[in-house]
Amino acid sequence: MPINTLAYAKIFMKALDEQAVQEATTGWMDANAGQVIYSGGDEVKVPKMSLDGLADYDRDNGYVQGGITLTYETLKMTQDRGRKFQIDAMDVDETNFVATASAAMGAFQKRHVIPEVDAYRLSTLAAIAVTANNVEANYTPAEATMLRKIKEGLKEVRDNGFEDVVIHITGEALLELELACAGKLESVTWNHGGIDTRVPAVDGAPLIRTAADRMVTEITTKDGTTSGQEAGGWAKGTNGTDVNFIVVGRRTPIAVTKQDKMKIFTPDQNQDADAWKLNYRRYHDLWVLDNKVGSIFVNTK
């Protein structure tokens, strides 16, 4: 019976897309893309709605007609990343291919893809805040001042009309905050990947502990072919600055990550080697609407 590699590909794509959202520190941002239309490839359509404001009510003529305009803006995902892998036919047969390939691709995504997506999203938000001058720079986390800095960041965002916010914070900054509060930090329920957990919070804003290497204002992605970049992945950008924490409106980031048609070739189909070949490609990006720039504040070292 011919091997149904198309079915394998569908199994992997669904599982890997779910893993990308569930295990990413920034996975909560994907929920904001609920109305985004994706039909494959590197483009998405984002709905934009405009409405007329209030008018005077007339006791004779009643209501003044208002207008609602709904359009879709086509946006292109700028992050088009991929790799191909081979599993030697002598190391795996059809009966255990799925288990072996699933373990390999799951590990690849956990160790390399998810951290890069997180770093890209957070650096994009930080860069937007810096450009808008919603930033406090040159601060080293310290027990005596950490709580005040967090509250000042919250005030900046909430004064702009954004009450429901999330705070991404490094382990170093969170430690100083915990020392300052001496175990008195409040906690809130945080849903991550469909699982409710309790996380520390300040004034109702959840604190999401985030790896320090993902908390920078700029990253550089490696192309995998240039000398010195063969290993691929990403690194802090030349002009990047370390971030202590980011305050961002919960509904602000429109984040999309999609795997585009994973391709699997059997050893018989693979003309390069006697091996299974897996081609992995992921599109992803993040956007912030102009009227929500004020919902982002960043504190940098």
PDB file of C-alpha atoms in Angstrom:
ATOM      1  CA  MET A   1       0.000   0.000   0.000  1.00  0.00           C
ATOM      2  CA  PRO A   2       1.462   3.436  -0.910  1.00  0.00           C
ATOM      3  CA  ILE A   3       2.525   5.571   2.003  1.00  0.00           C
ATOM      4  CA  ASN A   4       0.213   8.538   2.519  1.00  0.00           C
ATOM      5  CA  THR A   5       2.752  11.278   3.100  1.00  0.00           C
ATOM      6  CA  LEU A   6       0.035  13.899   2.646  1.00  0.00           C
ATOM      7  CA  ALA A   7      -1.758  12.542   5.726  1.00  0.00           C
ATOM      8  CA  TYR A   8       1.527  12.572   7.647  1.00  0.00           C
ATOM      9  CA  ALA A   9       2.054  16.201   6.669  1.00  0.00           C
ATOM     10  CA  LYS A  10      -1.413  17.200   7.896  1.00  0.00           C
ATOM     11  CA  ILE A  11      -0.821  15.438  11.228  1.00  0.00           C
ATOM     12  CA  PHE A  12       2.485  17.229  11.722  1.00  0.00           C
ATOM     13  CA  MET A  13       1.188  20.641  10.645  1.00  0.00           C
ATOM     14  CA  LYS A  14      -1.738  20.558  13.087  1.00  0.00           C
ATOM     15  CA  ALA A  15       0.388  19.328  15.977  1.00  0.00           C
ATOM     16  CA  LEU A  16       3.227  21.781  15.333  1.00  0.00           C
ATOM     17  CA  ASP A  17       0.888  24.773  14.959  1.00  0.00           C
ATOM     18  CA  GLU A  18      -0.737  23.872  18.294  1.00  0.00           C
ATOM     19  CA  GLN A  19       2.676  23.496  19.942  1.00  0.00           C
ATOM     20  CA  ALA A  20       3.798  26.868  18.583  1.00  0.00           C
ATOM     21  CA  VAL A  21       0.883  28.630  20.289  1.00  0.00           C
ATOM     22  CA  GLN A  22       0.864  26.594  23.506  1.00  0.00           C
ATOM     23  CA  GLU A  23       4.580  26.719  24.312  1.00  0.00           C
ATOM     24  CA  ALA A  24       5.476  30.202  23.092  1.00  0.00           C
ATOM     25  CA  THR A  25       5.721  32.750  25.899  1.00  0.00           C
ATOM     26  CA  THR A  26       3.921  35.122  23.537  1.00  0.00           C
ATOM     27  CA  GLY A  27       1.324  32.526  22.522  1.00  0.00           C
ATOM     28  CA  TRP A  28      -1.427  34.632  24.113  1.00  0.00           C
ATOM     29  CA  MET A  29      -0.989  37.163  21.280  1.00  0.00           C
ATOM     30  CA  ASP A  30      -2.325  34.719  18.687  1.00  0.00           C
ATOM     31  CA  ALA A  31      -5.809  35.061  20.178  1.00  0.00           C
ATOM     32  CA  ASN A  32      -5.962  38.604  18.772  1.00  0.00           C
ATOM     33  CA  ALA A  33      -5.836  37.228  15.237  1.00  0.00           C
ATOM     34  CA  GLY A  34      -9.281  35.635  15.546  1.00  0.00           C
ATOM     35  CA  GLN A  35     -10.779  37.731  12.739  1.00  0.00           C
ATOM     36  CA  VAL A  36      -7.715  37.577  10.510  1.00  0.00           C
ATOM     37  CA  ILE A  37      -8.297  35.677   7.273  1.00  0.00           C
ATOM     38  CA  TYR A  38      -5.523  33.294   6.232  1.00  0.00           C
ATOM     39  CA  SER A  39      -5.743  31.294   3.014  1.00  0.00           C
ATOM     40  CA  GLY A  40      -2.178  29.988   2.804  1.00  0.00           C
ATOM     41  CA  GLY A  41       1.072  31.571   1.723  1.00  0.00           C
ATOM     42  CA  ASP A  42       2.544  34.662   3.341  1.00  0.00           C
ATOM     43  CA  GLU A  43      -0.477  36.996   3.259  1.00  0.00           C
ATOM     44  CA  VAL A  44      -3.262  37.655   5.753  1.00  0.00           C
ATOM     45  CA  LYS A  45      -6.283  39.938   5.588  1.00  0.00           C
ATOM     46  CA  VAL A  46      -6.940  42.078   8.664  1.00  0.00           C
ATOM     47  CA  PRO A  47     -10.402  43.631   9.161  1.00  0.00           C
ATOM     48  CA  LYS A  48     -10.572  47.390   9.677  1.00  0.00           C
ATOM     49  CA  MET A  49     -13.823  49.020  10.784  1.00  0.00           C
ATOM     50  CA  SER A  50     -14.748  52.695  10.874  1.00  0.00           C
ATOM     51  CA  LEU A  51     -17.958  54.133  12.320  1.00  0.00           C
ATOM     52  CA  ASP A  52     -19.506  57.588  12.481  1.00  0.00           C
ATOM     53  CA  GLY A  53     -19.773  59.202  15.913  1.00  0.00           C
ATOM     54  CA  LEU A  54     -22.828  60.270  17.876  1.00  0.00           C
ATOM     55  CA  ALA A  55     -25.243  62.821  16.453  1.00  0.00           C
ATOM     56  CA  ASP A  56     -28.078  64.808  18.011  1.00  0.00           C
ATOM     57  CA  TYR A  57     -31.391  63.005  18.368  1.00  0.00           C
ATOM     58  CA  ASP A  58     -34.275  64.910  16.788  1.00  0.00           C
ATOM     59  CA  ARG A  59     -37.726  64.479  18.368  1.00  0.00           C
ATOM     60  CA  ASP A  60     -39.427  64.904  15.010  1.00  0.00           C
ATOM     61  CA  ASN A  61     -37.025  63.152  12.646  1.00  0.00           C
ATOM     62  CA  GLY A  62     -35.561  60.674  15.095  1.00  0.00           C
ATOM     63  CA  TYR A  63     -32.108  59.241  14.621  1.00  0.00           C
ATOM     64  CA  VAL A  64     -29.477  60.586  12.239  1.00  0.00           C
ATOM     65  CA  GLN A  65     -28.216  57.859   9.910  1.00  0.00           C
ATOM     66  CA  GLY A  66     -24.687  56.678  10.708  1.00  0.00           C
ATOM     67  CA  GLY A  67     -22.244  54.805   8.555  1.00  0.00           C
ATOM     68  CA  ILE A  68     -20.254  51.633   9.160  1.00  0.00           C
ATOM     69  CA  THR A  69     -17.412  50.744   6.819  1.00  0.00           C
ATOM     70  CA  LEU A  70     -15.687  47.354   6.994  1.00  0.00           C
ATOM     71  CA  THR A  71     -12.662  46.751   4.822  1.00  0.00           C
ATOM     72  CA  TYR A  72      -9.880  44.179   4.813  1.00  0.00           C
ATOM     73  CA  GLU A  73      -6.263  45.240   4.600  1.00  0.00           C
ATOM     74  CA  THR A  74      -3.874  42.709   3.087  1.00  0.00           C
ATOM     75  CA  LEU A  75      -0.671  42.362   5.080  1.00  0.00           C
ATOM     76  CA  LYS A  76       2.367  40.311   4.222  1.00  0.00           C
ATOM     77  CA  MET A  77       4.192  38.227   6.801  1.00  0.00           C
ATOM     78  CA  THR A  78       7.811  39.325   6.577  1.00  0.00           C
ATOM     79  CA  GLN A  79       9.240  36.354   8.460  1.00  0.00           C
ATOM     80  CA  ASP A  80       9.561  33.471   5.993  1.00  0.00           C
ATOM     81  CA  ARG A  81      11.747  30.852   7.643  1.00  0.00           C
ATOM     82  CA  GLY A  82      12.463  27.214   6.917  1.00  0.00           C
ATOM     83  CA  ARG A  83      14.767  24.198   7.098  1.00  0.00           C
ATOM     84  CA  LYS A  84      14.956  20.746   5.595  1.00  0.00           C
ATOM     85  CA  PHE A  85      15.932  17.611   7.498  1.00  0.00           C
ATOM     86  CA  GLN A  86      16.693  14.036   6.571  1.00  0.00           C
ATOM     87  CA  ILE A  87      16.200  10.845   8.583  1.00  0.00           C
ATOM     88  CA  ASP A  88      18.210   7.933   7.206  1.00  0.00           C
ATOM     89  CA  ALA A  89      16.094   5.016   6.006  1.00  0.00           C
ATOM     90  CA  MET A  90      18.266   2.604   8.004  1.00  0.00           C
ATOM     91  CA  ASP A  91      17.357   4.433  11.216  1.00  0.00           C
ATOM     92  CA  VAL A  92      13.601   4.365  10.778  1.00  0.00           C
ATOM     93  CA  ASP A  93      10.932   2.407   8.896  1.00  0.00           C
ATOM     94  CA  GLU A  94       7.348   3.267   8.018  1.00  0.00           C
ATOM     95  CA  THR A  95       5.963   1.904  11.281  1.00  0.00           C
ATOM     96  CA  ASN A  96       7.966   4.211  13.521  1.00  0.00           C
ATOM     97  CA  PHE A  97       8.535   7.119  11.139  1.00  0.00           C
ATOM     98  CA  VAL A  98       5.725   9.222  12.606  1.00  0.00           C
ATOM     99  CA  ALA A  99       7.010   8.819  16.171  1.00  0.00           C
ATOM    100  CA  THR A 100      10.613   9.556  15.203  1.00  0.00           C
ATOM    101  CA  ALA A 101       9.789  12.507  12.951  1.00  0.00           C
ATOM    102  CA  SER A 102       7.341  13.940  15.489  1.00  0.00           C
ATOM    103  CA  ALA A 103       9.994  13.851  18.202  1.00  0.00           C
ATOM    104  CA  ALA A 104      12.584  15.446  15.911  1.00  0.00           C
ATOM    105  CA  MET A 105      10.329  18.218  14.619  1.00  0.00           C
ATOM    106  CA  GLY A 106       8.865  18.851  18.060  1.00  0.00           C
ATOM    107  CA  ALA A 107      12.356  19.286  19.509  1.00  0.00           C
ATOM    108  CA  PHE A 108      13.384  21.539  16.598  1.00  0.00           C
ATOM    109  CA  GLN A 109      10.381  23.760  17.114  1.00  0.00           C
ATOM    110  CA  LYS A 110      10.786  23.885  20.913  1.00  0.00           C
ATOM    111  CA  ARG A 111      14.507  24.703  20.850  1.00  0.00           C
ATOM    112  CA  HIS A 112      14.714  26.952  17.812  1.00  0.00           C
ATOM    113  CA  VAL A 113      11.411  28.058  16.262  1.00  0.00           C
ATOM    114  CA  ILE A 114       9.444  29.083  19.350  1.00  0.00           C
ATOM    115  CA  PRO A 115      12.278  31.120  20.949  1.00  0.00           C
ATOM    116  CA  GLU A 116      12.820  32.944  17.638  1.00  0.00           C
ATOM    117  CA  VAL A 117       9.114  33.746  17.251  1.00  0.00           C
ATOM    118  CA  ASP A 118       9.015  35.021  20.842  1.00  0.00           C
ATOM    119  CA  ALA A 119      12.116  37.167  20.351  1.00  0.00           C
ATOM    120  CA  TYR A 120      10.807  38.614  17.089  1.00  0.00           C
ATOM    121  CA  ARG A 121       7.441  39.536  18.584  1.00  0.00           C
ATOM    122  CA  LEU A 122       8.847  41.092  21.743  1.00  0.00           C
ATOM    123  CA  SER A 123      11.584  43.004  19.902  1.00  0.00           C
ATOM    124  CA  THR A 124       8.965  44.331  17.475  1.00  0.00           C
ATOM    125  CA  LEU A 125       6.815  45.607  20.349  1.00  0.00           C
ATOM    126  CA  ALA A 126       9.855  47.101  22.102  1.00  0.00           C
ATOM    127  CA  ALA A 127      11.006  48.847  18.925  1.00  0.00           C
ATOM    128  CA  ILE A 128       7.543  50.353  18.402  1.00  0.00           C
ATOM    129  CA  ALA A 129       7.550  51.689  21.960  1.00  0.00           C
ATOM    130  CA  VAL A 130      11.049  53.153  21.559  1.00  0.00           C
ATOM    131  CA  THR A 131      10.086  54.862  18.293  1.00  0.00           C
ATOM    132  CA  ALA A 132       7.009  56.353  19.970  1.00  0.00           C
ATOM    133  CA  ASN A 133       9.175  57.443  22.930  1.00  0.00           C
ATOM    134  CA  ASN A 134       7.155  55.234  25.275  1.00  0.00           C
ATOM    135  CA  VAL A 135      10.325  54.121  27.011  1.00  0.00           C
ATOM    136  CA  GLU A 136      12.442  54.502  30.104  1.00  0.00           C
ATOM    137  CA  ALA A 137      16.062  53.673  29.323  1.00  0.00           C
ATOM    138  CA  ASN A 138      19.232  52.956  31.278  1.00  0.00           C
ATOM    139  CA  TYR A 139      17.627  51.261  34.264  1.00  0.00           C
ATOM    140  CA  THR A 140      19.229  48.396  36.177  1.00  0.00           C
ATOM    141  CA  PRO A 141      16.677  46.363  38.174  1.00  0.00           C
ATOM    142  CA  ALA A 142      17.015  47.035  41.899  1.00  0.00           C
ATOM    143  CA  GLU A 143      14.922  45.963  44.871  1.00  0.00           C
ATOM    144  CA  ALA A 144      14.449  49.523  46.103  1.00  0.00           C
ATOM    145  CA  THR A 145      12.957  50.872  42.867  1.00  0.00           C
ATOM    146  CA  MET A 146      11.605  47.901  40.878  1.00  0.00           C
ATOM    147  CA  LEU A 147       7.989  48.119  42.032  1.00  0.00           C
ATOM    148  CA  ARG A 148       7.872  51.841  41.333  1.00  0.00           C
ATOM    149  CA  LYS A 149       9.207  51.317  37.798  1.00  0.00           C
ATOM    150  CA  ILE A 150       6.529  48.713  37.085  1.00  0.00           C
ATOM    151  CA  LYS A 151       3.802  50.997  38.403  1.00  0.00           C
ATOM    152  CA  GLU A 152       5.109  53.931  36.364  1.00  0.00           C
ATOM    153  CA  GLY A 153       4.990  51.795  33.235  1.00  0.00           C
ATOM    154  CA  LEU A 154       1.426  50.729  34.024  1.00  0.00           C
ATOM    155  CA  LYS A 155       0.437  54.357  34.589  1.00  0.00           C
ATOM    156  CA  GLU A 156       1.828  55.390  31.194  1.00  0.00           C
ATOM    157  CA  VAL A 157      -0.249  52.770  29.379  1.00  0.00           C
ATOM    158  CA  ARG A 158      -3.415  53.138  31.443  1.00  0.00           C
ATOM    159  CA  ASP A 159      -3.348  56.921  31.139  1.00  0.00           C
ATOM    160  CA  ASN A 160      -3.622  56.302  27.398  1.00  0.00           C
ATOM    161  CA  GLY A 161      -6.867  54.416  27.959  1.00  0.00           C
ATOM    162  CA  PHE A 162      -5.655  50.806  27.986  1.00  0.00           C
ATOM    163  CA  GLU A 163      -6.622  49.105  31.235  1.00  0.00           C
ATOM    164  CA  ASP A 164      -6.284  45.400  30.333  1.00  0.00           C
ATOM    165  CA  VAL A 165      -2.535  44.842  30.047  1.00  0.00           C
ATOM    166  CA  VAL A 166       0.129  42.129  30.238  1.00  0.00           C
ATOM    167  CA  ILE A 167       3.715  42.546  31.457  1.00  0.00           C
ATOM    168  CA  HIS A 168       6.593  40.512  30.019  1.00  0.00           C
ATOM    169  CA  ILE A 169       9.458  40.632  32.500  1.00  0.00           C
ATOM    170  CA  THR A 170      12.929  39.102  32.749  1.00  0.00           C
ATOM    171  CA  GLY A 171      13.889  36.767  35.587  1.00  0.00           C
ATOM    172  CA  GLU A 172      16.321  39.351  36.959  1.00  0.00           C
ATOM    173  CA  ALA A 173      13.694  42.093  37.132  1.00  0.00           C
ATOM    174  CA  LEU A 174      11.082  39.723  38.575  1.00  0.00           C
ATOM    175  CA  LEU A 175      13.491  38.619  41.311  1.00  0.00           C
ATOM    176  CA  GLU A 176      14.080  42.219  42.393  1.00  0.00           C
ATOM    177  CA  LEU A 177      10.337  42.821  42.364  1.00  0.00           C
ATOM    178  CA  GLU A 178       9.682  39.732  44.504  1.00  0.00           C
ATOM    179  CA  LEU A 179      12.354  40.818  46.975  1.00  0.00           C
ATOM    180  CA  ALA A 180      10.796  44.264  47.156  1.00  0.00           C
ATOM    181  CA  CYS A 181       7.335  42.856  47.809  1.00  0.00           C
ATOM    182  CA  ALA A 182       8.567  40.181  50.246  1.00  0.00           C
ATOM    183  CA  GLY A 183       6.072  37.536  49.145  1.00  0.00           C
ATOM    184  CA  LYS A 184       3.159  39.999  49.056  1.00  0.00           C
ATOM    185  CA  LEU A 185       2.702  40.059  45.293  1.00  0.00           C
ATOM    186  CA  GLU A 186      -0.879  39.415  44.261  1.00  0.00           C
ATOM    187  CA  SER A 187      -1.613  36.612  41.810  1.00  0.00           C
ATOM    188  CA  VAL A 188      -4.086  36.240  38.959  1.00  0.00           C
ATOM    189  CA  THR A 189      -5.309  33.412  36.775  1.00  0.00           C
ATOM    190  CA  TRP A 190      -3.502  33.253  33.442  1.00  0.00           C
ATOM    191  CA  ASN A 191      -4.683  31.011  30.622  1.00  0.00           C
ATOM    192  CA  HIS A 192      -1.801  29.681  28.546  1.00  0.00           C
ATOM    193  CA  GLY A 193      -2.411  27.121  25.845  1.00  0.00           C
ATOM    194  CA  GLY A 194      -5.829  26.316  27.283  1.00  0.00           C
ATOM    195  CA  ILE A 195      -4.471  25.685  30.791  1.00  0.00           C
ATOM    196  CA  ASP A 196      -5.262  28.021  33.697  1.00  0.00           C
ATOM    197  CA  THR A 197      -2.321  28.806  35.961  1.00  0.00           C
ATOM    198  CA  ARG A 198      -1.661  31.330  38.712  1.00  0.00           C
ATOM    199  CA  VAL A 199       0.965  33.976  37.986  1.00  0.00           C
ATOM    200  CA  PRO A 200       2.189  36.981  39.982  1.00  0.00           C
ATOM    201  CA  ALA A 201       0.640  40.318  39.162  1.00  0.00           C
ATOM    202  CA  VAL A 202       0.892  44.038  39.902  1.00  0.00           C
ATOM    203  CA  ASP A 203      -2.354  46.013  40.030  1.00  0.00           C
ATOM    204  CA  GLY A 204      -4.110  43.152  38.249  1.00  0.00           C
ATOM    205  CA  ALA A 205      -1.597  42.992  35.387  1.00  0.00           C
ATOM    206  CA  PRO A 206      -0.116  39.474  34.998  1.00  0.00           C
ATOM    207  CA  LEU A 207       3.682  39.197  35.061  1.00  0.00           C
ATOM    208  CA  ILE A 208       4.912  36.757  32.408  1.00  0.00           C
ATOM    209  CA  ARG A 209       8.452  35.621  33.158  1.00  0.00           C
ATOM    210  CA  THR A 210      10.355  35.683  29.867  1.00  0.00           C
ATOM    211  CA  ALA A 211      13.843  34.474  28.968  1.00  0.00           C
ATOM    212  CA  ALA A 212      16.273  37.399  28.934  1.00  0.00           C
ATOM    213  CA  ASP A 213      17.677  36.580  25.484  1.00  0.00           C
ATOM    214  CA  ARG A 214      14.199  37.104  23.994  1.00  0.00           C
ATOM    215  CA  MET A 215      13.819  40.486  25.677  1.00  0.00           C
ATOM    216  CA  VAL A 216      15.693  42.867  23.376  1.00  0.00           C
ATOM    217  CA  THR A 217      14.745  45.815  21.182  1.00  0.00           C
ATOM    218  CA  GLU A 218      16.183  44.304  18.005  1.00  0.00           C
ATOM    219  CA  ILE A 219      17.094  40.867  16.670  1.00  0.00           C
ATOM    220  CA  THR A 220      18.950  39.671  13.589  1.00  0.00           C
ATOM    221  CA  THR A 221      17.856  36.460  11.881  1.00  0.00           C
ATOM    222  CA  LYS A 222      20.550  34.266  10.333  1.00  0.00           C
ATOM    223  CA  ASP A 223      20.055  33.075   6.762  1.00  0.00           C
ATOM    224  CA  GLY A 224      21.749  29.666   7.187  1.00  0.00           C
ATOM    225  CA  THR A 225      24.085  30.089   4.200  1.00  0.00           C
ATOM    226  CA  THR A 226      26.291  33.118   4.822  1.00  0.00           C
ATOM    227  CA  SER A 227      29.644  32.353   6.424  1.00  0.00           C
ATOM    228  CA  GLY A 228      29.183  32.345  10.188  1.00  0.00           C
ATOM    229  CA  GLN A 229      25.415  31.945   9.871  1.00  0.00           C
ATOM    230  CA  GLU A 230      25.268  28.297   8.789  1.00  0.00           C
ATOM    231  CA  ALA A 231      23.668  27.210  12.058  1.00  0.00           C
ATOM    232  CA  GLY A 232      20.750  29.556  11.407  1.00  0.00           C
ATOM    233  CA  GLY A 233      18.594  30.932  14.173  1.00  0.00           C
ATOM    234  CA  TRP A 234      18.735  34.465  15.492  1.00  0.00           C
ATOM    235  CA  ALA A 235      20.765  36.772  17.716  1.00  0.00           C
ATOM    236  CA  LYS A 236      20.472  40.130  19.429  1.00  0.00           C
ATOM    237  CA  GLY A 237      20.756  42.892  16.820  1.00  0.00           C
ATOM    238  CA  THR A 238      23.796  45.141  16.563  1.00  0.00           C
ATOM    239  CA  ASN A 239      21.784  48.100  17.827  1.00  0.00           C
ATOM    240  CA  GLY A 240      19.671  46.028  20.200  1.00  0.00           C
ATOM    241  CA  THR A 241      19.222  46.952  23.860  1.00  0.00           C
ATOM    242  CA  ASP A 242      18.351  44.575  26.689  1.00  0.00           C
ATOM    243  CA  VAL A 243      14.802  44.974  27.993  1.00  0.00           C
ATOM    244  CA  ASN A 244      13.754  44.710  31.644  1.00  0.00           C
ATOM    245  CA  PHE A 245      10.018  44.606  31.051  1.00  0.00           C
ATOM    246  CA  ILE A 246       7.359  45.416  28.469  1.00  0.00           C
ATOM    247  CA  VAL A 247       3.857  46.575  29.333  1.00  0.00           C
ATOM    248  CA  VAL A 248       1.432  45.902  26.484  1.00  0.00           C
ATOM    249  CA  GLY A 249      -2.327  45.974  26.033  1.00  0.00           C
ATOM    250  CA  ARG A 250      -3.773  42.463  25.960  1.00  0.00           C
ATOM    251  CA  ARG A 251      -5.685  43.201  22.725  1.00  0.00           C
ATOM    252  CA  THR A 252      -2.873  45.121  21.037  1.00  0.00           C
ATOM    253  CA  PRO A 253      -0.541  42.670  19.234  1.00  0.00           C
ATOM    254  CA  ILE A 254      -2.038  40.996  16.173  1.00  0.00           C
ATOM    255  CA  ALA A 255       0.221  37.963  15.913  1.00  0.00           C
ATOM    256  CA  VAL A 256       0.062  35.202  13.317  1.00  0.00           C
ATOM    257  CA  THR A 257       2.249  32.133  12.935  1.00  0.00           C
ATOM    258  CA  LYS A 258       1.468  29.542  10.280  1.00  0.00           C
ATOM    259  CA  GLN A 259       3.244  26.524   8.922  1.00  0.00           C
ATOM    260  CA  ASP A 260       2.883  26.413   5.155  1.00  0.00           C
ATOM    261  CA  LYS A 261       2.354  22.966   3.638  1.00  0.00           C
ATOM    262  CA  MET A 262       4.944  20.801   5.310  1.00  0.00           C
ATOM    263  CA  LYS A 263       6.417  18.449   2.707  1.00  0.00           C
ATOM    264  CA  ILE A 264       7.472  14.877   3.425  1.00  0.00           C
ATOM    265  CA  PHE A 265       9.350  12.700   0.941  1.00  0.00           C
ATOM    266  CA  THR A 266       9.848   8.958   1.351  1.00  0.00           C
ATOM    267  CA  PRO A 267      13.285   7.393   0.752  1.00  0.00           C
ATOM    268  CA  ASP A 268      12.032   6.299  -2.685  1.00  0.00           C
ATOM    269  CA  GLN A 269      10.893   9.835  -3.557  1.00  0.00           C
ATOM    270  CA  ASN A 270      14.022  11.499  -2.202  1.00  0.00           C
ATOM    271  CA  GLN A 271      16.572  11.642  -5.000  1.00  0.00           C
ATOM    272  CA  ASP A 272      19.341  13.083  -2.836  1.00  0.00           C
ATOM    273  CA  ALA A 273      19.733  10.265  -0.302  1.00  0.00           C
ATOM    274  CA  ASP A 274      18.244   7.031   0.978  1.00  0.00           C
ATOM    275  CA  ALA A 275      16.407   8.919   3.666  1.00  0.00           C
ATOM    276  CA  TRP A 276      13.116  10.451   4.621  1.00  0.00           C
ATOM    277  CA  LYS A 277      13.171  14.193   3.884  1.00  0.00           C
ATOM    278  CA  LEU A 278      11.115  16.754   5.778  1.00  0.00           C
ATOM    279  CA  ASN A 279      10.772  20.322   4.528  1.00  0.00           C
ATOM    280  CA  TYR A 280       9.672  22.717   7.283  1.00  0.00           C
ATOM    281  CA  ARG A 281       8.533  26.267   6.498  1.00  0.00           C
ATOM    282  CA  ARG A 282       6.953  28.784   8.864  1.00  0.00           C
ATOM    283  CA  TYR A 283       5.545  32.229   8.195  1.00  0.00           C
ATOM    284  CA  HIS A 284       4.972  34.575  11.091  1.00  0.00           C
ATOM    285  CA  ASP A 285       4.646  38.250  11.919  1.00  0.00           C
ATOM    286  CA  LEU A 286       3.169  40.757  14.338  1.00  0.00           C
ATOM    287  CA  TRP A 287       1.351  44.022  13.729  1.00  0.00           C
ATOM    288  CA  VAL A 288       0.155  46.892  15.928  1.00  0.00           C
ATOM    289  CA  LEU A 289      -2.559  49.242  14.700  1.00  0.00           C
ATOM    290  CA  ASP A 290      -1.673  52.937  14.791  1.00  0.00           C
ATOM    291  CA  ASN A 291      -4.325  53.736  17.392  1.00  0.00           C
ATOM    292  CA  LYS A 292      -2.850  51.204  19.824  1.00  0.00           C
ATOM    293  CA  VAL A 293       0.785  52.317  19.865  1.00  0.00           C
ATOM    294  CA  GLY A 294       0.090  54.084  23.148  1.00  0.00           C
ATOM    295  CA  SER A 295      -0.677  50.742  24.779  1.00  0.00           C
ATOM    296  CA  ILE A 296       3.012  49.716  24.750  1.00  0.00           C
ATOM    297  CA  PHE A 297       5.667  50.815  27.222  1.00  0.00           C
ATOM    298  CA  VAL A 298       9.179  49.421  27.536  1.00  0.00           C
ATOM    299  CA  ASN A 299      11.819  49.697  30.248  1.00  0.00           C
ATOM    300  CA  THR A 300      15.364  48.989  29.041  1.00  0.00           C
ATOM    301  CA  LYS A 301      18.768  48.569  30.581  1.00  0.00           C
TER     302      LYS A 301
END
